[in-house]
One Martini backbone bead per residue (centre of mass of N, CA, C, O) as a GRO file, in nm:
protein
  496
    1MET     BB    1  -1.435  -1.220   1.370
    2PHE     BB    2  -1.099  -1.263   1.449
    3TYR     BB    3  -0.775  -1.124   1.639
    4THR     BB    4  -0.486  -1.105   1.634
    5SER     BB    5  -0.137  -1.159   1.711
    6THR     BB    6   0.161  -1.205   1.602
    7ARG     BB    7   0.288  -1.210   1.925
    8ASP     BB    8  -0.019  -1.282   2.055
    9LYS     BB    9  -0.267  -1.554   2.039
   10THR     BB   10  -0.446  -1.472   2.249
   11VAL     BB   11  -0.554  -1.227   2.129
   12LYS     BB   12  -0.854  -1.050   2.163
   13VAL     BB   13  -0.991  -0.915   1.856
   14THR     BB   14  -1.241  -0.647   1.675
   15ALA     BB   15  -1.241  -0.495   1.396
   16SER     BB   16  -1.296  -0.241   1.582
   17GLN     BB   17  -1.024  -0.267   1.749
   18ALA     BB   18  -0.805  -0.294   1.577
   19ILE     BB   19  -0.822  -0.023   1.391
   20THR     BB   20  -0.794   0.158   1.632
   21GLN     BB   21  -0.522   0.068   1.676
   22GLY     BB   22  -0.371  -0.095   1.485
   23ILE     BB   23  -0.189  -0.204   1.690
   24SER     BB   24  -0.065  -0.375   1.922
   25SER     BB   25   0.099  -0.369   2.223
   26ASP     BB   26   0.323  -0.556   2.118
   27GLY     BB   27   0.391  -0.523   1.822
   28GLY     BB   28   0.197  -0.591   1.662
   29LEU     BB   29  -0.020  -0.769   1.431
   30PHE     BB   30  -0.348  -0.770   1.265
   31VAL     BB   31  -0.531  -1.075   1.238
   32PRO     BB   32  -0.703  -1.299   1.137
   33GLU     BB   33  -0.803  -1.619   1.296
   34ASP     BB   34  -0.972  -1.668   0.994
   35ILE     BB   35  -0.989  -1.697   0.596
   36PRO     BB   36  -1.224  -1.722   0.407
   37GLU     BB   37  -1.411  -1.811   0.170
   38PHE     BB   38  -1.520  -1.870  -0.182
   39SER     BB   39  -1.715  -1.941  -0.435
   40THR     BB   40  -1.716  -1.986  -0.744
   41ASP     BB   41  -1.989  -1.900  -0.770
   42GLU     BB   42  -1.953  -1.638  -0.660
   43LEU     BB   43  -1.796  -1.515  -0.833
   44ILE     BB   44  -2.017  -1.573  -1.025
   45GLU     BB   45  -2.170  -1.270  -0.828
   46TYR     BB   46  -1.969  -1.092  -0.889
   47SER     BB   47  -1.879  -0.976  -1.142
   48LYS     BB   48  -2.198  -0.842  -1.172
   49LEU     BB   49  -2.027  -0.661  -0.989
   50ASP     BB   50  -2.005  -0.333  -0.868
   51TYR     BB   51  -1.786  -0.277  -0.692
   52ILE     BB   52  -1.899  -0.180  -0.439
   53GLY     BB   53  -2.034  -0.441  -0.406
   54ARG     BB   54  -1.750  -0.650  -0.351
   55ALA     BB   55  -1.686  -0.532  -0.146
   56LYS     BB   56  -1.889  -0.551   0.054
   57ALA     BB   57  -1.915  -0.889   0.033
   58ILE     BB   58  -1.549  -0.901   0.132
   59LEU     BB   59  -1.597  -0.699   0.429
   60SER     BB   60  -1.808  -0.901   0.568
   61MET     BB   61  -1.614  -1.113   0.635
   62TYR     BB   62  -1.446  -0.900   0.813
   63LEU     BB   63  -1.688  -0.700   0.949
   64THR     BB   64  -1.867  -0.883   1.179
   65ASP     BB   65  -1.947  -0.599   1.367
   66PHE     BB   66  -2.110  -0.476   1.162
   67SER     BB   67  -2.285  -0.413   0.976
   68GLN     BB   68  -2.493  -0.311   0.656
   69GLU     BB   69  -2.538  -0.015   0.684
   70GLU     BB   70  -2.246   0.036   0.753
   71ILE     BB   71  -2.088  -0.038   0.543
   72ASP     BB   72  -2.210   0.108   0.328
   73LEU     BB   73  -2.158   0.351   0.380
   74CYS     BB   74  -1.843   0.347   0.334
   75VAL     BB   75  -1.808   0.244   0.113
   76LYS     BB   76  -1.991   0.512  -0.065
   77GLY     BB   77  -1.819   0.720   0.101
   78ALA     BB   78  -1.539   0.605  -0.078
   79TYR     BB   79  -1.712   0.535  -0.388
   80ALA     BB   80  -1.880   0.751  -0.511
   81GLN     BB   81  -1.948   0.942  -0.783
   82GLY     BB   82  -1.643   1.162  -0.822
   83LYS     BB   83  -1.381   1.021  -0.662
   84PHE     BB   84  -1.340   0.840  -0.937
   85SER     BB   85  -1.224   0.872  -1.252
   86SER     BB   86  -1.361   0.611  -1.238
   87GLU     BB   87  -1.588   0.396  -1.222
   88LYS     BB   88  -1.505   0.155  -1.170
   89VAL     BB   89  -1.176   0.249  -1.012
   90ALA     BB   90  -1.042  -0.037  -1.065
   91GLU     BB   91  -0.903  -0.031  -1.424
   92LEU     BB   92  -0.858  -0.169  -1.684
   93LYS     BB   93  -0.544  -0.184  -1.950
   94GLN     BB   94  -0.455  -0.339  -2.188
   95LEU     BB   95  -0.146  -0.433  -2.335
   96LYS     BB   96  -0.145  -0.757  -2.398
   97ASP     BB   97  -0.186  -1.000  -2.478
   98GLY     BB   98  -0.211  -1.145  -2.104
   99VAL     BB   99  -0.149  -0.834  -1.998
  100ASN     BB  100  -0.323  -0.641  -1.754
  101VAL     BB  101  -0.369  -0.347  -1.639
  102LEU     BB  102  -0.404  -0.183  -1.302
  103GLU     BB  103  -0.568   0.119  -1.240
  104LEU     BB  104  -0.523   0.242  -0.875
  105TRP     BB  105  -0.546   0.633  -0.934
  106LYS     BB  106  -0.829   0.749  -1.000
  107GLY     BB  107  -0.818   0.937  -0.758
  108PRO     BB  108  -0.715   1.220  -0.487
  109THR     BB  109  -0.362   1.119  -0.573
  110CYS     BB  110  -0.265   0.947  -0.789
  111ALA     BB  111  -0.298   0.697  -0.597
  112PHE     BB  112  -0.321   0.330  -0.436
  113LYS     BB  113  -0.390   0.444  -0.161
  114ASP     BB  114  -0.720   0.572  -0.181
  115MET     BB  115  -0.818   0.273  -0.191
  116ALA     BB  116  -0.749   0.267   0.143
  117LEU     BB  117  -0.822   0.582   0.225
  118GLN     BB  118  -1.110   0.640   0.187
  119LEU     BB  119  -1.127   0.392   0.313
  120LEU     BB  120  -1.107   0.454   0.651
  121PRO     BB  121  -1.238   0.703   0.788
  122HIS     BB  122  -1.506   0.510   0.805
  123LEU     BB  123  -1.396   0.301   1.002
  124LEU     BB  124  -1.260   0.441   1.232
  125THR     BB  125  -1.536   0.613   1.308
  126THR     BB  126  -1.727   0.366   1.362
  127SER     BB  127  -1.502   0.163   1.544
  128ALA     BB  128  -1.500   0.388   1.765
  129LYS     BB  129  -1.728   0.431   1.790
  130LYS     BB  130  -1.755   0.099   2.000
  131THR     BB  131  -1.434   0.144   2.143
  132ALA     BB  132  -1.350   0.492   2.221
  133LYS     BB  133  -1.519   0.672   2.444
  134GLY     BB  134  -1.495   0.933   2.294
  135LYS     BB  135  -1.220   0.970   2.159
  136GLU     BB  136  -0.937   1.103   2.001
  137ILE     BB  137  -0.772   1.033   1.696
  138VAL     BB  138  -0.439   0.986   1.661
  139ILE     BB  139  -0.304   0.985   1.292
  140LEU     BB  140   0.028   0.807   1.248
  141VAL     BB  141   0.250   0.844   0.984
  142ALA     BB  142   0.411   0.713   0.761
  143THR     BB  143   0.672   0.746   0.403
  144SER     BB  144   0.727   0.797   0.152
  145GLY     BB  145   0.491   0.918  -0.052
  146ASP     BB  146   0.129   0.858  -0.073
  147THR     BB  147   0.029   0.771   0.191
  148GLY     BB  148   0.001   1.048   0.346
  149LYS     BB  149  -0.164   1.223   0.103
  150ALA     BB  150  -0.422   1.006   0.163
  151ALA     BB  151  -0.442   1.046   0.450
  152LEU     BB  152  -0.513   1.347   0.424
  153GLU     BB  153  -0.710   1.333   0.261
  154GLY     BB  154  -0.933   1.148   0.428
  155PHE     BB  155  -0.867   1.349   0.734
  156LYS     BB  156  -1.044   1.602   0.661
  157ASP     BB  157  -1.182   1.719   0.842
  158VAL     BB  158  -1.258   1.432   1.043
  159ASP     BB  159  -1.427   1.405   1.290
  160GLY     BB  160  -1.211   1.348   1.620
  161THR     BB  161  -0.918   1.386   1.454
  162LYS     BB  162  -0.578   1.352   1.408
  163ILE     BB  163  -0.335   1.363   1.160
  164MET     BB  164   0.035   1.314   1.193
  165VAL     BB  165   0.317   1.331   0.912
  166PHE     BB  166   0.665   1.184   0.866
  167TYR     BB  167   0.839   1.161   0.532
  168PRO     BB  168   1.155   1.224   0.414
  169SER     BB  169   1.323   1.476   0.290
  170ASP     BB  170   1.483   1.347   0.024
  171GLY     BB  171   1.254   1.075  -0.046
  172VAL     BB  172   1.055   1.235  -0.208
  173SER     BB  173   0.926   1.401  -0.441
  174PRO     BB  174   0.831   1.722  -0.557
  175MET     BB  175   0.547   1.643  -0.546
  176GLN     BB  176   0.484   1.472  -0.243
  177LYS     BB  177   0.568   1.740  -0.134
  178LEU     BB  178   0.344   1.906  -0.236
  179GLN     BB  179   0.085   1.703  -0.164
  180MET     BB  180   0.186   1.793   0.224
  181THR     BB  181   0.236   2.130   0.185
  182THR     BB  182  -0.036   2.190   0.092
  183GLN     BB  183  -0.226   2.078   0.299
  184GLU     BB  184  -0.529   2.108   0.357
  185GLY     BB  185  -0.703   2.096   0.740
  186SER     BB  186  -0.692   2.118   1.074
  187ASN     BB  187  -0.636   1.842   1.166
  188VAL     BB  188  -0.344   1.895   1.011
  189ASN     BB  189   0.055   1.758   1.008
  190VAL     BB  190   0.388   1.806   0.904
  191CYS     BB  191   0.681   1.637   0.871
  192ALA     BB  192   1.034   1.610   0.830
  193ILE     BB  193   1.266   1.396   0.795
  194GLU     BB  194   1.654   1.329   0.890
  195GLY     BB  195   1.562   1.047   0.743
  196ASN     BB  196   1.451   0.762   0.623
  197PHE     BB  197   1.215   0.590   0.601
  198ASP     BB  198   1.292   0.329   0.869
  199ASP     BB  199   1.329   0.584   0.944
  200ALA     BB  200   1.017   0.645   1.060
  201GLN     BB  201   0.830   0.437   1.130
  202ASN     BB  202   0.992   0.350   1.362
  203GLY     BB  203   0.940   0.547   1.537
  204VAL     BB  204   0.623   0.524   1.518
  205LYS     BB  205   0.588   0.272   1.641
  206SER     BB  206   0.731   0.340   1.857
  207ILE     BB  207   0.475   0.534   1.980
  208PHE     BB  208   0.313   0.302   1.983
  209THR     BB  209   0.526   0.215   2.257
  210ASN     BB  210   0.501   0.414   2.473
  211LYS     BB  211   0.339   0.458   2.793
  212GLU     BB  212   0.421   0.760   2.844
  213THR     BB  213   0.256   0.858   2.527
  214LYS     BB  214  -0.023   0.747   2.642
  215LYS     BB  215  -0.096   0.876   2.894
  216LYS     BB  216  -0.138   1.143   2.784
  217LEU     BB  217  -0.344   1.075   2.556
  218ASP     BB  218  -0.568   0.928   2.785
  219ASP     BB  219  -0.591   1.196   2.926
  220LYS     BB  220  -0.724   1.374   2.714
  221GLY     BB  221  -0.860   1.215   2.531
  222MET     BB  222  -0.648   0.989   2.316
  223MET     BB  223  -0.578   0.793   2.048
  224PHE     BB  224  -0.374   0.587   1.870
  225SER     BB  225  -0.341   0.533   1.527
  226SER     BB  226  -0.355   0.401   1.172
  227ALA     BB  227  -0.259   0.430   0.842
  228ASN     BB  228  -0.086   0.261   0.833
  229SER     BB  229  -0.066  -0.113   0.701
  230ILE     BB  230  -0.054  -0.193   0.940
  231ASN     BB  231  -0.392  -0.129   0.901
  232TRP     BB  232  -0.653  -0.374   0.878
  233GLY     BB  233  -0.779  -0.131   0.726
  234ARG     BB  234  -0.583  -0.073   0.502
  235LEU     BB  235  -0.570  -0.354   0.386
  236ALA     BB  236  -0.852  -0.519   0.329
  237PRO     BB  237  -0.910  -0.354   0.090
  238GLN     BB  238  -0.709  -0.467  -0.099
  239ILE     BB  239  -0.825  -0.665  -0.207
  240VAL     BB  240  -1.064  -0.534  -0.382
  241TYR     BB  241  -0.933  -0.552  -0.644
  242TYR     BB  242  -0.821  -0.829  -0.716
  243ILE     BB  243  -1.128  -0.960  -0.717
  244SER     BB  244  -1.206  -0.725  -0.953
  245ALA     BB  245  -1.054  -0.830  -1.170
  246TYR     BB  246  -1.106  -1.087  -1.230
  247CYS     BB  247  -1.415  -0.994  -1.278
  248ASP     BB  248  -1.338  -0.842  -1.542
  249LEU     BB  249  -1.257  -1.028  -1.609
  250VAL     BB  250  -1.444  -1.180  -1.719
  251SER     BB  251  -1.674  -0.973  -1.800
  252GLU     BB  252  -1.493  -0.972  -2.085
  253ASN     BB  253  -1.370  -1.269  -2.165
  254LYS     BB  254  -1.063  -1.289  -2.106
  255ILE     BB  255  -1.177  -1.555  -1.850
  256ASN     BB  256  -1.219  -1.834  -1.640
  257VAL     BB  257  -1.317  -1.929  -1.470
  258GLY     BB  258  -1.076  -2.088  -1.298
  259ASP     BB  259  -0.859  -1.897  -1.439
  260LEU     BB  260  -0.526  -1.853  -1.381
  261ILE     BB  261  -0.328  -1.559  -1.224
  262ASN     BB  262  -0.100  -1.355  -1.263
  263ILE     BB  263   0.012  -1.119  -1.013
  264VAL     BB  264   0.173  -0.840  -0.971
  265VAL     BB  265   0.390  -0.633  -0.767
  266PRO     BB  266   0.511  -0.296  -0.613
  267THR     BB  267   0.722  -0.377  -0.332
  268GLY     BB  268   0.790  -0.277  -0.047
  269ASN     BB  269   0.610  -0.350   0.237
  270PHE     BB  270   0.388  -0.563   0.124
  271GLY     BB  271   0.120  -0.464   0.134
  272ASN     BB  272   0.018  -0.514  -0.152
  273ILE     BB  273   0.112  -0.840  -0.169
  274LEU     BB  274  -0.071  -0.917   0.036
  275ALA     BB  275  -0.344  -0.827  -0.044
  276ALA     BB  276  -0.320  -1.116  -0.259
  277TYR     BB  277  -0.270  -1.368  -0.093
  278TYR     BB  278  -0.519  -1.244   0.044
  279ALA     BB  279  -0.727  -1.417  -0.172
  280LYS     BB  280  -0.628  -1.625  -0.256
  281GLU     BB  281  -0.739  -1.762   0.016
  282MET     BB  282  -0.994  -1.743  -0.022
  283GLY     BB  283  -1.034  -1.787  -0.392
  284LEU     BB  284  -0.807  -1.701  -0.597
  285PRO     BB  285  -0.697  -1.814  -0.898
  286ILE     BB  286  -0.369  -1.799  -0.801
  287ASP     BB  287  -0.071  -1.827  -0.883
  288LYS     BB  288   0.145  -1.604  -0.909
  289LEU     BB  289   0.333  -1.395  -0.685
  290ILE     BB  290   0.476  -1.127  -0.829
  291CYS     BB  291   0.806  -0.897  -0.651
  292ALA     BB  292   0.844  -0.606  -0.716
  293SER     BB  293   1.189  -0.418  -0.723
  294ASN     BB  294   1.420  -0.214  -0.640
  295LYS     BB  295   1.772  -0.136  -0.557
  296ASN     BB  296   1.564  -0.204  -0.284
  297ASN     BB  297   1.625  -0.589  -0.281
  298VAL     BB  298   1.517  -0.728  -0.030
  299LEU     BB  299   1.296  -0.890  -0.073
  300THR     BB  300   1.450  -1.078  -0.363
  301ASP     BB  301   1.644  -1.181  -0.163
  302PHE     BB  302   1.384  -1.317   0.074
  303LEU     BB  303   1.235  -1.534  -0.155
  304MET     BB  304   1.511  -1.666  -0.282
  305THR     BB  305   1.666  -1.768   0.063
  306GLY     BB  306   1.510  -1.642   0.334
  307LYS     BB  307   1.747  -1.395   0.450
  308TYR     BB  308   1.646  -1.119   0.612
  309ASP     BB  309   1.899  -0.821   0.526
  310LYS     BB  310   1.923  -0.448   0.639
  311ASN     BB  311   2.216  -0.495   0.583
  312ARG     BB  312   2.234  -0.232   0.339
  313ASP     BB  313   2.243  -0.033   0.113
  314PHE     BB  314   2.084   0.281   0.025
  315HIS     BB  315   1.812   0.362  -0.215
  316THR     BB  316   1.756   0.631  -0.405
  317THR     BB  317   1.549   0.668  -0.665
  318SER     BB  318   1.254   0.698  -0.848
  319SER     BB  319   1.089   0.487  -0.692
  320PRO     BB  320   1.005   0.555  -0.414
  321SER     BB  321   0.796   0.352  -0.252
  322MET     BB  322   1.083   0.187  -0.276
  323ASP     BB  323   1.243   0.287   0.012
  324ILE     BB  324   1.281  -0.010   0.173
  325LEU     BB  325   1.397  -0.217   0.435
  326ILE     BB  326   1.206  -0.269   0.585
  327SER     BB  327   0.905  -0.475   0.593
  328SER     BB  328   0.620  -0.536   0.836
  329ASN     BB  329   0.376  -0.757   0.658
  330LEU     BB  330   0.568  -0.992   0.688
  331GLU     BB  331   0.463  -1.085   0.927
  332ARG     BB  332   0.165  -1.160   0.847
  333LEU     BB  333   0.313  -1.409   0.696
  334LEU     BB  334   0.445  -1.525   0.823
  335PHE     BB  335   0.265  -1.652   1.070
  336LEU     BB  336   0.110  -1.817   0.877
  337LEU     BB  337   0.313  -1.945   0.716
  338CYS     BB  338   0.386  -2.077   1.055
  339GLY     BB  339   0.083  -2.122   1.170
  340MET     BB  340   0.099  -1.940   1.425
  341ASP     BB  341   0.369  -1.833   1.510
  342ASP     BB  342   0.484  -1.620   1.791
  343ILE     BB  343   0.731  -1.735   1.883
  344GLN     BB  344   0.862  -1.742   1.577
  345VAL     BB  345   0.836  -1.440   1.532
  346ARG     BB  346   0.950  -1.332   1.735
  347SER     BB  347   1.218  -1.419   1.707
  348TRP     BB  348   1.234  -1.283   1.531
  349MET     BB  349   1.150  -0.970   1.536
  350ALA     BB  350   1.471  -0.931   1.735
  351SER     BB  351   1.560  -1.008   1.590
  352LEU     BB  352   1.597  -0.698   1.350
  353THR     BB  353   1.623  -0.555   1.609
  354ASN     BB  354   1.928  -0.651   1.684
  355SER     BB  355   2.054  -0.757   1.353
  356GLY     BB  356   1.874  -0.702   1.097
  357LYS     BB  357   1.808  -1.023   1.078
  358TYR     BB  358   1.676  -1.343   0.930
  359ASP     BB  359   1.624  -1.660   0.940
  360VAL     BB  360   1.344  -1.930   0.770
  361GLY     BB  361   1.442  -2.138   0.633
  362LYS     BB  362   1.343  -2.406   0.411
  363ASN     BB  363   1.103  -2.451   0.453
  364MET     BB  364   0.971  -2.182   0.396
  365LEU     BB  365   1.076  -2.162   0.207
  366LYS     BB  366   0.943  -2.355  -0.006
  367LYS     BB  367   0.621  -2.215   0.046
  368LEU     BB  368   0.765  -1.947  -0.113
  369ASN     BB  369   0.803  -2.031  -0.387
  370SER     BB  370   0.500  -2.174  -0.436
  371ILE     BB  371   0.378  -1.849  -0.439
  372PHE     BB  372   0.677  -1.647  -0.472
  373ALA     BB  373   0.851  -1.445  -0.679
  374ALA     BB  374   1.123  -1.218  -0.754
  375GLY     BB  375   1.215  -0.864  -0.894
  376PHE     BB  376   1.451  -0.639  -1.005
  377CYS     BB  377   1.477  -0.334  -1.104
  378ASP     BB  378   1.677   0.010  -1.176
  379ASP     BB  379   1.690   0.260  -1.280
  380GLU     BB  380   1.829   0.238  -1.604
  381LYS     BB  381   1.540  -0.009  -1.630
  382THR     BB  382   1.290   0.176  -1.560
  383LYS     BB  383   1.358   0.400  -1.802
  384MET     BB  384   1.335   0.152  -2.059
  385THR     BB  385   1.077   0.063  -2.045
  386ILE     BB  386   0.876   0.309  -2.003
  387ALA     BB  387   0.982   0.318  -2.340
  388LYS     BB  388   0.867   0.101  -2.425
  389THR     BB  389   0.656   0.131  -2.296
  390TYR     BB  390   0.496   0.321  -2.515
  391GLU     BB  391   0.691   0.234  -2.763
  392ASP     BB  392   0.478  -0.052  -2.815
  393PHE     BB  393   0.162   0.034  -2.676
  394ASN     BB  394   0.117   0.330  -2.598
  395TYR     BB  395   0.203   0.278  -2.249
  396LEU     BB  396   0.250   0.556  -1.927
  397CYS     BB  397   0.440   0.510  -1.690
  398ASP     BB  398   0.551   0.489  -1.373
  399THR     BB  399   0.823   0.387  -1.222
  400HIS     BB  400   0.680   0.162  -1.081
  401THR     BB  401   0.524   0.039  -1.264
  402GLY     BB  402   0.823  -0.042  -1.421
  403VAL     BB  403   0.915  -0.240  -1.301
  404ALA     BB  404   0.697  -0.427  -1.280
  405VAL     BB  405   0.749  -0.475  -1.600
  406ASN     BB  406   0.970  -0.572  -1.626
  407VAL     BB  407   1.009  -0.805  -1.397
  408TYR     BB  408   0.777  -0.940  -1.607
  409ASN     BB  409   0.921  -0.999  -1.788
  410SER     BB  410   1.168  -1.172  -1.715
  411TYR     BB  411   0.961  -1.400  -1.607
  412ARG     BB  412   0.866  -1.522  -1.805
  413GLU     BB  413   1.133  -1.559  -1.972
  414GLU     BB  414   1.251  -1.758  -1.813
  415SER     BB  415   1.040  -1.897  -1.756
  416GLY     BB  416   0.746  -1.908  -1.970
  417ASN     BB  417   0.494  -1.816  -1.783
  418THR     BB  418   0.141  -1.708  -1.988
  419THR     BB  419  -0.019  -1.669  -1.740
  420PRO     BB  420  -0.277  -1.463  -1.664
  421THR     BB  421  -0.208  -1.093  -1.626
  422VAL     BB  422  -0.209  -0.886  -1.357
  423ILE     BB  423  -0.080  -0.520  -1.301
  424ALA     BB  424   0.011  -0.320  -1.054
  425SER     BB  425  -0.068   0.000  -1.066
  426THR     BB  426   0.002   0.302  -0.864
  427ALA     BB  427   0.076   0.515  -1.002
  428SER     BB  428   0.052   0.874  -1.184
  429PRO     BB  429   0.325   0.977  -1.407
  430PHE     BB  430   0.329   1.236  -1.341
  431LYS     BB  431   0.451   1.188  -0.995
  432PHE     BB  432   0.708   1.181  -1.252
  433SER     BB  433   0.768   1.364  -1.438
  434ALA     BB  434   1.085   1.372  -1.454
  435SER     BB  435   1.154   1.034  -1.464
  436VAL     BB  436   0.997   1.010  -1.759
  437LEU     BB  437   1.053   1.305  -1.893
  438ASN     BB  438   1.401   1.137  -1.928
  439ALA     BB  439   1.244   0.850  -2.093
  440LEU     BB  440   1.107   0.978  -2.337
  441ALA     BB  441   1.303   1.293  -2.400
  442PRO     BB  442   1.579   1.438  -2.193
  443GLU     BB  443   1.599   1.677  -2.382
  444LYS     BB  444   1.297   1.810  -2.296
  445ALA     BB  445   1.410   1.851  -1.949
  446LYS     BB  446   1.602   2.104  -1.969
  447GLY     BB  447   1.586   2.361  -1.734
  448LEU     BB  448   1.305   2.250  -1.607
  449ASP     BB  449   1.087   2.238  -1.397
  450GLU     BB  450   0.836   2.051  -1.209
  451PHE     BB  451   0.557   2.209  -1.411
  452GLU     BB  452   0.693   2.204  -1.722
  453MET     BB  453   0.764   1.889  -1.728
  454VAL     BB  454   0.426   1.823  -1.736
  455CYS     BB  455   0.335   1.968  -1.984
  456GLU     BB  456   0.554   1.808  -2.174
  457LEU     BB  457   0.465   1.558  -2.140
  458SER     BB  458   0.179   1.596  -2.203
  459LYS     BB  459   0.276   1.727  -2.513
  460ILE     BB  460   0.364   1.445  -2.623
  461THR     BB  461   0.120   1.233  -2.498
  462GLY     BB  462  -0.167   1.408  -2.493
  463LEU     BB  463  -0.214   1.376  -2.181
  464GLU     BB  464  -0.429   1.481  -1.893
  465CYS     BB  465  -0.354   1.660  -1.610
  466PRO     BB  466  -0.461   1.577  -1.301
  467PRO     BB  467  -0.562   1.847  -1.146
  468GLN     BB  468  -0.472   1.826  -0.881
  469LEU     BB  469  -0.130   1.873  -1.002
  470ALA     BB  470  -0.161   2.121  -1.153
  471ASN     BB  471  -0.255   2.299  -0.902
  472LEU     BB  472  -0.026   2.284  -0.711
  473ALA     BB  473   0.135   2.531  -0.819
  474SER     BB  474  -0.110   2.759  -0.654
  475LYS     BB  475  -0.022   2.645  -0.351
  476LYS     BB  476   0.041   2.697  -0.035
  477VAL     BB  477   0.212   2.635   0.200
  478ARG     BB  478   0.213   2.469   0.552
  479PHE     BB  479   0.509   2.269   0.600
  480THR     BB  480   0.865   2.284   0.708
  481ASP     BB  481   0.885   2.079   0.940
  482CYS     BB  482   1.216   1.944   1.050
  483CYS     BB  483   1.339   1.605   1.192
  484SER     BB  484   1.470   1.428   1.435
  485LYS     BB  485   1.393   1.145   1.490
  486ASP     BB  486   1.365   1.153   1.792
  487GLU     BB  487   1.129   1.366   1.815
  488MET     BB  488   0.917   1.247   1.692
  489GLY     BB  489   0.756   1.310   1.933
  490LYS     BB  490   0.720   1.588   2.048
  491LYS     BB  491   0.579   1.668   1.759
  492VAL     BB  492   0.273   1.531   1.894
  493LEU     BB  493   0.287   1.639   2.155
  494ASP     BB  494   0.252   1.932   1.963
  495LEU     BB  495   0.016   1.780   1.828
  496VAL     BB  496  -0.163   1.757   2.137
   0.00000   0.00000   0.00000
């Protein structure tokens, strides 16, 4: 299998090259030339496997220049016993009949990004041996909260790599900030920026495509790569957990093989729901993909109108990992839906850069509506949903999962669609203890600091805070730098 660029379909690279480079030199994203498919019989066989077995089977279809031994080592290295607090790695919890929550936050940083970022270092180092000719890999990351810590944890002290993470100074939760600024490892660096996630993401993309900066790295025997979901090595592992969730529903006799399901995903950058779309195209029986947004509802508006417009107020919300106005992975979807028309995609992306908006037209909108539903909710509705979900089902969800539950409830009521559903739960509620505690018992949150709120939340729910979060209270802050978005390139050069 070869990969091409969303902005130049004459590009042809292997999986290893795509993973090592992270982003195409033309600024486009790598996508497989063809989407592999599996049969019903193969889906039945996957249902008999554990998560590691399913991951090896699915990833083998995409990483065709990896040997089976290499895939085996990568997958076992990521998901071996002890890495995740659940033996199933990604565990389904039933909320009510026909509605299940897929807990994707059982990894070392308590966020769904671990599902890919525990694997990516193995994929990247294996790829680099094939394609990078001994160069040191400098990994740049823009984060709205969870990706940064997951990437830092995945790449800390990995030979042949350095990693630099940029996060919006006022756009992450206190717990997310502490997770990053206390990060251990000799090859890691963290810097806040004055701005929002889009500023960080645009800055990283600009550094990636800056020829002068790339030459300076090349002269030092280094090259850039990415741990954001613009890197195919981040996106491919996410396909696995949707297929695995379906297999678990089958093995638990909640559905029969071939039955349709809905999948609900809270998302800002569109990568997590795009992975579900790839699973659907591979043969997973999916009815609707339901995109859940917070008050920064640029994706909801786009999926309902076909018009993407980032020229709007940016809101800092209680679900900060979704505080995004430029959804990078949407480019991959558009490339696929327009028949890999790179000229058209270049035109849309140029319009986004120049005017902050583009319109895909009625025909494309019709395609989008046949696949996706969309909705959004603000912080107040998220808060109410967290409280009601706990009251009705004794299930505690974080602010991002709360958005997804709210949007799904509205979709189900309005559409009458009662197809069995999987809701992606993207983070531990203890990562957002202030918001969650204020949803359940606002009177008990007054005057408490972050870790006192964690203790109070644990006390009133009877749930234990994951130790990797609780132990942050005693960790020393290592990184306090903050820069403007224009200074990001200099910070990177200082690092290397």
